[in-house]
Amino acid sequence: MTTNKTGKQNWGMVVDVDKCTGCQACVLACQSENNVPINTQERFERGRAISWIRVERYWEGNYPDVKARFIPIMCQHCENAPCEPVCPVYATYHNSEGLNVQVYNRCVGTRYCANGCPFTVRFFNYWEPVWPESFRNHLNPDVTVRSRGIMEKCSFCVQRIRRGVRTAKKENRDLIDGEIQTACSQACPTSALVFGDLNDNNSAVSKMKHDERTYKLLPHLNLDQNVVYLAKVDPEKKIESHSVESGSHD
Amino acid sequence: MEYWSLNPTSLKVMQQKRNLSQIHTNKTLLNGQLNTPKWWAPTVLILGIAVVIGLSAIGVMVNKGLGVTGLSRPVYWGLFITTFVFWVGISHAGIMISAILRLTQAEWRRPVTRAAELLTVFSLLTALAFPLIHAGRPWRIIYYIIPYDFARGIYPNIRSPLIWDPVAIGTYLTGSTLFLYIALIPDLGNLRDRTTGWQNAFYTILALGWRGNPRQWKMQTVGGILLSALMLPIFVSVHSIVSWDFAIIPSVEGWHSTIFAPYFVIGAVHSGVSAVVTMMALMRWLWKWDDFIRPEHFDALARLLIVVATAWLGFTFLELLFAVYGLDAPELALREMQLFQWPWNFLFIIFMLTAYIIPVTMWLFKKVRTNIALMFWTSILVNIGMWLERFMIIVPGLARKQPFVFTWEAYRPSGLEWLILVWSFAWVTFLMLLFSRFFPLVPLFEQKESQVFTDDVKIGRASVPAIIREID
Amino acid sequence: MIKNPTVEMTDEKHLPQANVPFDQIAKDLVRTTTHGGKTIRRVSIILGVLSIVGIVALIVKLITQRDDSTQWGYVAALVSFLLTVGGGAPMVAIAPVLAKANWVRPITRISAIFSLTGIATLIMTIPLLVVLPPLVVDGTRRRSIWFEGPNFSPHVWDYIGILGLIITGLALFYTAAIPDFAVMRDHTTGWRKRVGRILSRGWIGSNSQWRTLRMRIGMFGTFYFLILIFVHFLFSSDFAMGIVPGWRDAIFPMYHSITSLQGGLAAVIASLWFIRRYFKLEKYIHIDQFWSLSRLLFATTLLWIYFFYSAFIVFWYGRGGADKAWIDLLVRGSKEGIGPMGWVFIFAGIFIFIAPWWWLIWNSVRRSINGPIIAASLILIGIMLDRVRIFVTAWSVPTEHIHDKYLMIIPQTSLPSGLDIMIIIGGICIGLLPILVISRVIPVVSIWEMQQFNLLSKPVKYMKTHGVLVAKPD
């Protein structure tokens, strides 16, 4: 199936863990694109920092033979999302484009969805967001500023998707692969994050999806995510595909 | 056919049965209403101040936002939900005592039924407050309880256990209130006849024209039995549904367990019946109802509690065993923290000691079971333990969520949360005392009925306590 | 409302018997041991033949299919059924006795006799122990409740558990039977008198003897209850859950136990109905017993659905891999649509829950002689079906998948072979035979309990109503 003019996309992302250097550019880009409040040290210490995408760092091996491993984690946009059925007010639901959508207006802040999310990528606004006066004009006008008491999470930069689709429709043409970029994938210097339409067989994500390094996080939960990971290539080891699970306990 | 005769005069010489005249019963049990004790007003005042302080704390929290709590990511639920589950658990006392024991015709239930039902109603009211105030935007929470906005097609999501909760608790609250009221009517008639002025008017309206004729008694009894039977499934469903708030979530280790529903229900009965024991001791001391709330009632409740507590322990064991049974790394990490890491290991020991080991070992002795002071303290221990149990289920699971160790987080409740927890206790006690000013806490008619329904019979040389069962 | 023609509501029928002299009770009940000898002999011979056929079939199966554990599901289901019904029946009397209920007195003996079915359980478990996959499969430990326990753990401990249950059950039966053996010694002649003399062990009914008796009944009763729960826990985890990868179901042992209570109640109701009818014990077994028992049966029926649903909703809502595998294997019976075991599940649900629920919900049915027996028979069939659903599917999982995180492929379930059917029928006959035999040795309704029943309850009149005054000695 190819993308058509009316738009029947299934948005997805491929994260090549092998390319990730842990530079945090994606985190910063997301922060400024999506009007995420500034995370102070105090918020990090209390576990209340909001970052829609985060780069988790794990150490592998023992000193002196230590390797840092990075894995960027954002909302996985599960087709079978545990966060969706538990919301009492339908503030989160799955739309027809494969996005797991958060409706800020409806959210009453039970935080049940966040408990359901195995990736802990849903964030609660414990305080009213505040920006220094000088930052006020930097806010992205396309993105709602979330008030306190509601949940928020990665939206796959839905404002960019909407604008891209609108432009394509106006110009009466198909979407071009790579035309719509999320803030993180745009900012990634090594192109570790690739965003695109999984319904389009010719898109970069669709091609990468069939790589032998492909795996999904927490496969035993049967979540059917739209974010796919490509395993780290270790020159010393053979590729262990399909069964790689993120996170270790050391 | 030979009948044993019930001779009222023969009752006097018997030892085991306590004969209390109706006048004495009326006078003593109505002293809360007719001559309010001196301690009542100051106590209510102090509790009232505590309640106001607590309400102000809630006000501050709603005004400033949930940042004032100790919650974080991923420990999104903490003290409030624990306390919610705790109070829903306490509410199981009422139906356990008055409905189940009524259906099984346990005579010793009689003096405690009212207090237990009252505890149900007030603890449910308190429990309901917690999910409300713990939401991010409590003022919009009406969305999810009442589907008010049909025009925009905004419905609550009935797939969510958080919708099942208010439905179940609402039904339970309605049923319990009705149950309480039906059992109150004969006593209201009694009060109406003994008061004057505005009190008389008040009781006249509430007594619904009760005159105590056979038809009214029949209706009252049938209503009570029907409600008992109808309340039983609700009784079971309420805490099951509360447990499913946790159990259906596949991604939190320690929550996704099939045993949660009966485990929570039996735990609720354990803590609820213990709370009734606490209350009975207080009632006996405060109103000096030594004639009505007797050591044998504590004895019977403690025996029941031994069985309930042991069943609960069995469920706890199964829960723990089948948690580690799968040998999944994340689950083991969680259990390792829950059982062996400071401060959880300390809490776990306290929990085990207070919820089972200390009280049940003590209850094995009849001397303890009939000692009111000891029963009072052991029953308080049980509830400390049962609160900790809920805390240890809810928080560690969230703090050690899934294999992403990067996001593991600790939780320390803030002072404000503790204040609101204390408020909930002050609030329930306040409501109870307020109620006791206007309505009798021990049902008079049940007390009088038990005089008729119990007897002593002579078999050989022994005098044996006996009960009468009706045959219709 | 259902109008039940069998409801006998006359006061005379319903009121407990007063005024039956002690000697009369003894005479009436002792007569049951000699009553209907010819029929019983005939039935015993049939049962004996079927039992032997069953044992032969079991041996043949053990020789031919020893290496293929997937073929043993039906035998496991049979053992579970026997353990459930036969093990649960003595429990029926224990709980009310400990709660000092008076109505339970006529049924204490018959329910305790059911511990004799343990003989069948013991025989049928042996081949299962041989076939059960060891704790270490292909050099790796499989998931089990024994974790790091010794390698012989499931087999040895489980058998000791079942043995302990049966010994306690027999001890309970025998202890409570001692005064009646004394009655047999005093009221009969011939071999019955001799047996009575040996087994009554010098019972003269002194105060201290009665005290000891009561204490022992309380003790064995409590023990029996604890061991029963424990054995169900062992059996359900080792013989069902442990051999299915990814099946982690904390409530399953309790589910297994609750069906045991339900099956026990059904068996007691059924046997009570039979002895009332064929031993002509209308005077001693009343509607009151059926009424109370069927109320309990109704309660356990509701508990069945509660325990099942508690597990079901967690798996169904959870939707994880292991969760879905559980539903596919044990409820649906296949990956898509409804498999053969799915149908078994549906019928089990109808027989255990839906039909008895709608039948027993009516008080006029519960308060009748012939009403409860229908529900009881349905439930017994239903429990057998439910056991087939659980154990046949569990055993059909090939051993090579035992280390998987969860079950990826739902195995095909097998239909019972001729041998299986012979074993099932034989096993049930082995269970029934000793009950029939023992009814020749000792009355199936306890004489001393009936005497106490009359002593402790008398009808009373209060104002215009009738009541019963029940004395509750400590």
Tab-separated table of C-alpha atoms in Angstrom, chain B residues 131-446:
chain	number	residue	atom	x	y	z
B	131	PRO	CA	-9.517	8.833	44.649
B	132	LEU	CA	-11.223	12.176	44.256
B	133	ILE	CA	-8.555	14.277	45.888
B	134	HIS	CA	-5.688	12.289	44.465
B	135	ALA	CA	-6.692	13.117	40.909
B	136	GLY	CA	-4.833	15.856	39.133
B	137	ARG	CA	-7.957	17.861	38.425
B	138	PRO	CA	-10.514	16.787	41.019
B	139	TRP	CA	-12.995	19.429	39.916
B	140	ARG	CA	-13.394	17.689	36.582
B	141	ILE	CA	-13.703	14.221	37.975
B	142	ILE	CA	-17.473	14.348	37.703
B	143	TYR	CA	-16.781	13.433	34.069
B	144	TYR	CA	-15.954	9.979	34.944
B	145	ILE	CA	-18.641	9.163	37.407
B	146	ILE	CA	-21.648	10.600	35.624
B	147	PRO	CA	-21.922	10.534	31.848
B	148	TYR	CA	-23.529	13.937	31.781
B	149	ASP	CA	-22.593	15.241	28.398
B	150	PHE	CA	-24.475	13.164	25.878
B	151	ALA	CA	-24.607	15.911	23.286
B	152	ARG	CA	-20.884	15.742	22.619
B	153	GLY	CA	-20.833	11.994	22.933
B	154	ILE	CA	-18.587	12.160	25.954
B	155	TYR	CA	-19.001	8.965	27.892
B	156	PRO	CA	-16.917	7.459	30.595
B	157	ASN	CA	-14.789	4.548	29.503
B	158	ILE	CA	-16.581	1.595	30.988
B	159	ARG	CA	-13.603	-0.614	30.258
B	160	SER	CA	-11.705	1.167	32.970
B	161	PRO	CA	-11.677	-0.326	36.473
B	162	LEU	CA	-11.805	3.238	37.729
B	163	ILE	CA	-15.369	3.342	36.412
B	164	TRP	CA	-16.230	0.035	38.045
B	165	ASP	CA	-15.005	1.433	41.348
B	166	PRO	CA	-17.493	4.268	41.798
B	167	VAL	CA	-20.287	2.035	40.517
B	168	ALA	CA	-19.493	-0.723	43.003
B	169	ILE	CA	-18.805	1.604	45.900
B	170	GLY	CA	-21.865	3.691	45.110
B	171	THR	CA	-24.067	0.600	45.133
B	172	TYR	CA	-22.471	-0.606	48.321
B	173	LEU	CA	-22.940	2.761	49.976
B	174	THR	CA	-26.581	2.989	48.937
B	175	GLY	CA	-27.292	-0.539	50.089
B	176	SER	CA	-25.474	-0.105	53.388
B	177	THR	CA	-27.278	3.145	54.112
B	178	LEU	CA	-30.629	1.491	53.459
B	179	PHE	CA	-29.607	-1.446	55.581
B	180	LEU	CA	-28.596	0.834	58.410
B	181	TYR	CA	-31.788	2.811	58.137
B	182	ILE	CA	-34.086	-0.199	58.095
B	183	ALA	CA	-32.427	-1.515	61.229
B	184	LEU	CA	-32.749	1.900	62.806
B	185	ILE	CA	-36.504	2.356	62.379
B	186	PRO	CA	-37.703	0.438	65.479
B	187	ASP	CA	-35.229	2.335	67.630
B	188	LEU	CA	-36.334	5.609	66.086
B	189	GLY	CA	-39.873	4.813	67.124
B	190	ASN	CA	-38.568	4.185	70.595
B	191	LEU	CA	-36.780	7.530	70.673
B	192	ARG	CA	-39.786	9.363	69.286
B	193	ASP	CA	-41.806	8.187	72.233
B	194	ARG	CA	-39.225	9.420	74.702
B	195	THR	CA	-38.479	12.880	73.414
B	196	THR	CA	-40.221	16.199	73.186
B	197	GLY	CA	-39.952	19.352	71.126
B	198	TRP	CA	-37.805	19.480	68.000
B	199	GLN	CA	-36.263	16.107	68.805
B	200	ASN	CA	-39.676	14.548	68.810
B	201	ALA	CA	-40.448	16.122	65.442
B	202	PHE	CA	-37.097	14.926	64.099
B	203	TYR	CA	-37.636	11.327	65.203
B	204	THR	CA	-41.281	11.359	64.146
B	205	ILE	CA	-40.318	12.108	60.586
B	206	LEU	CA	-37.549	9.527	60.542
B	207	ALA	CA	-39.529	6.770	62.247
B	208	LEU	CA	-41.930	6.586	59.285
B	209	GLY	CA	-44.926	5.918	61.521
B	210	TRP	CA	-43.410	2.939	63.256
B	211	ARG	CA	-45.784	1.450	65.798
B	212	GLY	CA	-44.314	-1.988	66.104
B	213	ASN	CA	-47.284	-3.985	64.934
B	214	PRO	CA	-46.741	-7.501	63.568
B	215	ARG	CA	-47.008	-6.427	59.950
B	216	GLN	CA	-44.380	-3.730	60.406
B	217	TRP	CA	-42.081	-6.139	62.165
B	218	LYS	CA	-42.522	-8.642	59.404
B	219	MET	CA	-41.714	-6.066	56.759
B	220	GLN	CA	-38.722	-4.877	58.710
B	221	THR	CA	-37.378	-8.416	59.098
B	222	VAL	CA	-37.998	-9.366	55.489
B	223	GLY	CA	-36.384	-6.129	54.346
B	224	GLY	CA	-33.366	-6.847	56.468
B	225	ILE	CA	-32.959	-10.404	55.241
B	226	LEU	CA	-33.488	-9.445	51.605
B	227	LEU	CA	-30.964	-6.644	51.864
B	228	SER	CA	-28.492	-8.981	53.560
B	229	ALA	CA	-28.757	-11.455	50.720
B	230	LEU	CA	-28.566	-8.754	48.074
B	231	MET	CA	-25.649	-7.061	49.747
B	232	LEU	CA	-23.534	-10.185	49.820
B	233	PRO	CA	-22.574	-10.147	46.133
B	234	ILE	CA	-21.908	-6.424	46.399
B	235	PHE	CA	-19.784	-7.038	49.442
B	236	VAL	CA	-17.644	-9.461	47.490
B	237	SER	CA	-17.576	-7.388	44.321
B	238	VAL	CA	-16.504	-4.109	45.900
B	239	HIS	CA	-13.146	-5.208	47.095
B	240	SER	CA	-12.640	-7.510	44.145
B	241	ILE	CA	-13.051	-4.538	41.865
B	242	VAL	CA	-10.710	-2.467	43.977
B	243	SER	CA	-8.185	-5.280	43.681
B	244	TRP	CA	-8.616	-5.396	39.919
B	245	ASP	CA	-7.527	-1.770	39.779
B	246	PHE	CA	-4.142	-3.319	40.351
B	247	ALA	CA	-4.383	-6.895	39.159
B	248	ILE	CA	-5.362	-6.210	35.570
B	249	ILE	CA	-2.259	-4.133	34.895
B	250	PRO	CA	0.170	-6.521	33.223
B	251	SER	CA	3.161	-4.223	33.386
B	252	VAL	CA	3.534	-3.762	37.129
B	253	GLU	CA	5.260	-6.682	38.782
B	254	GLY	CA	3.554	-7.697	41.962
B	255	TRP	CA	0.189	-6.433	40.771
B	256	HIS	CA	-0.681	-8.833	37.984
B	257	SER	CA	-1.799	-11.706	40.166
B	258	THR	CA	-4.949	-13.749	39.784
B	259	ILE	CA	-5.368	-14.174	43.518
B	260	PHE	CA	-5.913	-10.496	44.185
B	261	ALA	CA	-9.709	-10.479	44.304
B	262	PRO	CA	-10.272	-13.054	47.075
B	263	TYR	CA	-7.033	-12.001	48.742
B	264	PHE	CA	-8.249	-8.439	49.059
B	265	VAL	CA	-11.695	-9.494	50.201
B	266	ILE	CA	-10.418	-11.737	52.957
B	267	GLY	CA	-7.911	-9.083	53.994
B	268	ALA	CA	-10.730	-6.559	54.103
B	269	VAL	CA	-12.768	-8.794	56.354
B	270	HIS	CA	-9.731	-9.230	58.577
B	271	SER	CA	-9.179	-5.510	58.984
B	272	GLY	CA	-12.886	-4.647	59.060
B	273	VAL	CA	-13.798	-7.065	61.822
B	274	SER	CA	-10.764	-5.913	63.779
B	275	ALA	CA	-11.974	-2.349	63.435
B	276	VAL	CA	-15.316	-3.451	64.839
B	277	VAL	CA	-13.519	-4.935	67.829
B	278	THR	CA	-11.731	-1.629	68.373
B	279	MET	CA	-15.018	0.184	68.197
B	280	MET	CA	-16.755	-2.209	70.557
B	281	ALA	CA	-14.078	-1.709	73.174
B	282	LEU	CA	-14.400	2.040	72.846
B	283	MET	CA	-18.174	1.861	73.092
B	284	ARG	CA	-17.977	-0.284	76.176
B	285	TRP	CA	-15.596	2.127	77.836
B	286	LEU	CA	-17.101	5.408	76.762
B	287	TRP	CA	-20.769	4.702	77.320
B	288	LYS	CA	-20.294	2.089	80.030
B	289	TRP	CA	-22.333	-0.532	78.229
B	290	ASP	CA	-20.811	-3.383	80.155
B	291	ASP	CA	-24.123	-5.174	80.275
B	292	PHE	CA	-24.529	-5.270	76.545
B	293	ILE	CA	-21.090	-5.522	75.034
B	294	ARG	CA	-19.790	-8.545	76.847
B	295	PRO	CA	-16.489	-10.389	76.923
B	296	GLU	CA	-18.206	-13.300	75.166
B	297	HIS	CA	-18.812	-11.051	72.180
B	298	PHE	CA	-15.117	-10.274	72.007
B	299	ASP	CA	-14.446	-13.972	72.393
B	300	ALA	CA	-16.687	-14.875	69.471
B	301	LEU	CA	-15.240	-12.131	67.265
B	302	ALA	CA	-11.704	-13.182	68.105
B	303	ARG	CA	-12.478	-16.789	67.172
B	304	LEU	CA	-13.881	-15.596	63.879
B	305	LEU	CA	-10.797	-13.446	63.403
B	306	ILE	CA	-8.453	-16.371	63.957
B	307	VAL	CA	-10.094	-18.232	61.095
B	308	VAL	CA	-10.227	-15.180	58.838
B	309	ALA	CA	-6.641	-14.197	59.620
B	310	THR	CA	-5.346	-17.678	58.939
B	311	ALA	CA	-7.173	-17.847	55.638
B	312	TRP	CA	-5.737	-14.452	54.812
B	313	LEU	CA	-2.247	-15.688	55.678
B	314	GLY	CA	-2.768	-18.603	53.315
B	315	PHE	CA	-3.643	-16.220	50.516
B	316	THR	CA	-0.620	-14.068	51.341
B	317	PHE	CA	1.572	-17.126	51.109
B	318	LEU	CA	0.084	-18.118	47.746
B	319	GLU	CA	0.486	-14.586	46.447
B	320	LEU	CA	4.165	-14.472	47.360
B	321	LEU	CA	4.887	-18.011	46.243
B	322	PHE	CA	3.367	-17.659	42.809
B	323	ALA	CA	4.992	-14.275	42.379
B	324	VAL	CA	8.449	-15.790	42.548
B	325	TYR	CA	7.299	-19.020	40.900
B	326	GLY	CA	7.789	-17.574	37.413
B	327	LEU	CA	11.435	-16.700	38.242
B	328	ASP	CA	11.252	-13.564	36.081
B	329	ALA	CA	14.092	-11.159	36.782
B	330	PRO	CA	11.931	-8.032	37.257
B	331	GLU	CA	9.576	-9.822	39.610
B	332	LEU	CA	12.487	-11.173	41.620
B	333	ALA	CA	14.012	-7.693	41.780
B	334	LEU	CA	10.769	-6.321	43.163
B	335	ARG	CA	10.387	-9.066	45.746
B	336	GLU	CA	14.003	-8.700	46.732
B	337	MET	CA	13.360	-5.067	47.521
B	338	GLN	CA	10.045	-5.765	49.220
B	339	LEU	CA	11.452	-8.396	51.537
B	340	PHE	CA	15.116	-7.604	52.027
B	341	GLN	CA	15.871	-3.946	51.371
B	342	TRP	CA	15.673	-1.145	53.853
B	343	PRO	CA	13.145	0.241	54.718
B	344	TRP	CA	10.858	-2.289	53.120
B	345	ASN	CA	12.267	-5.231	55.033
B	346	PHE	CA	11.552	-3.359	58.253
B	347	LEU	CA	8.019	-2.560	57.104
B	348	PHE	CA	7.519	-6.154	56.061
B	349	ILE	CA	8.508	-7.444	59.475
B	350	ILE	CA	6.234	-4.920	61.180
B	351	PHE	CA	3.452	-5.874	58.787
B	352	MET	CA	3.796	-9.583	59.474
B	353	LEU	CA	4.037	-9.108	63.218
B	354	THR	CA	1.094	-6.753	63.489
B	355	ALA	CA	-1.236	-8.256	60.911
B	356	TYR	CA	-0.866	-11.849	61.965
B	357	ILE	CA	1.790	-13.114	64.313
B	358	ILE	CA	1.229	-11.029	67.446
B	359	PRO	CA	-2.579	-10.781	67.398
B	360	VAL	CA	-3.390	-14.322	66.340
B	361	THR	CA	-0.957	-15.892	68.765
B	362	MET	CA	-2.520	-13.860	71.522
B	363	TRP	CA	-6.063	-14.658	70.475
B	364	LEU	CA	-5.370	-18.341	70.862
B	365	PHE	CA	-5.751	-17.814	74.600
B	366	LYS	CA	-9.185	-17.409	76.013
B	367	LYS	CA	-7.817	-15.047	78.663
B	368	VAL	CA	-6.814	-12.628	75.920
B	369	ARG	CA	-10.018	-13.066	73.956
B	370	THR	CA	-12.111	-12.014	76.927
B	371	ASN	CA	-9.809	-9.206	78.024
B	372	ILE	CA	-11.201	-6.025	76.534
B	373	ALA	CA	-8.042	-3.925	76.803
B	374	LEU	CA	-5.915	-6.566	75.095
B	375	MET	CA	-8.510	-7.058	72.378
B	376	PHE	CA	-8.539	-3.314	71.817
B	377	TRP	CA	-4.791	-3.113	71.314
B	378	THR	CA	-4.473	-6.268	69.229
B	379	SER	CA	-7.249	-5.130	66.930
B	380	ILE	CA	-5.447	-1.823	66.430
B	381	LEU	CA	-2.291	-3.764	65.608
B	382	VAL	CA	-4.154	-5.682	62.933
B	383	ASN	CA	-5.211	-2.492	61.249
B	384	ILE	CA	-1.713	-1.071	61.322
B	385	GLY	CA	-0.587	-4.260	59.650
B	386	MET	CA	-3.360	-4.250	57.102
B	387	TRP	CA	-2.636	-0.649	56.150
B	388	LEU	CA	0.991	-1.607	55.664
B	389	GLU	CA	-0.076	-4.589	53.577
B	390	ARG	CA	-1.799	-2.344	51.059
B	391	PHE	CA	1.119	0.054	51.121
B	392	MET	CA	3.531	-2.788	50.442
B	393	ILE	CA	1.473	-4.010	47.538
B	394	ILE	CA	0.931	-0.673	45.863
B	395	VAL	CA	4.174	1.241	46.223
B	396	PRO	CA	7.019	-1.280	45.686
B	397	GLY	CA	5.366	-2.540	42.519
B	398	LEU	CA	5.462	0.939	41.053
B	399	ALA	CA	8.889	1.792	42.402
B	400	ARG	CA	10.409	-1.270	40.718
B	401	LYS	CA	8.532	-1.219	37.493
B	402	GLN	CA	9.676	-3.454	34.662
B	403	PRO	CA	13.260	-4.018	33.600
B	404	PHE	CA	14.036	-0.374	32.851
B	405	VAL	CA	16.092	0.143	35.966
B	406	PHE	CA	16.838	3.640	34.713
B	407	THR	CA	13.457	4.841	35.908
B	408	TRP	CA	13.313	3.106	39.251
B	409	GLU	CA	12.325	5.567	41.918
B	410	ALA	CA	11.744	5.745	45.630
B	411	TYR	CA	8.753	7.189	47.390
B	412	ARG	CA	8.575	9.134	50.574
B	413	PRO	CA	5.161	10.508	51.522
B	414	SER	CA	5.159	14.215	52.327
B	415	GLY	CA	3.927	15.670	55.590
B	416	LEU	CA	0.765	16.826	53.909
B	417	GLU	CA	-0.086	13.299	52.860
B	418	TRP	CA	0.352	12.072	56.430
B	419	LEU	CA	-1.842	14.906	57.612
B	420	ILE	CA	-4.601	13.891	55.240
B	421	LEU	CA	-4.249	10.281	56.371
B	422	VAL	CA	-4.724	11.389	59.974
B	423	TRP	CA	-7.659	13.517	58.853
B	424	SER	CA	-9.427	10.446	57.554
B	425	PHE	CA	-9.344	8.822	60.975
B	426	ALA	CA	-10.459	11.977	62.724
B	427	TRP	CA	-13.234	12.369	60.182
B	428	VAL	CA	-14.629	8.869	60.677
B	429	THR	CA	-14.510	9.196	64.465
B	430	PHE	CA	-16.106	12.629	64.243
B	431	LEU	CA	-18.986	11.291	62.145
B	432	MET	CA	-19.441	8.363	64.502
B	433	LEU	CA	-19.654	10.553	67.562
B	434	LEU	CA	-22.005	12.916	65.800
B	435	PHE	CA	-24.207	9.979	64.924
B	436	SER	CA	-24.121	8.699	68.487
B	437	ARG	CA	-25.637	11.959	69.682
B	438	PHE	CA	-28.776	11.360	67.657
B	439	PHE	CA	-29.085	7.612	67.237
B	440	PRO	CA	-28.382	4.647	69.516
B	441	LEU	CA	-25.183	2.781	68.672
B	442	VAL	CA	-26.419	-0.534	70.024
B	443	PRO	CA	-29.700	-1.652	68.476
B	444	LEU	CA	-32.252	-1.828	71.251
B	445	PHE	CA	-34.631	-4.101	69.471
B	446	GLU	CA	-31.902	-6.610	68.608
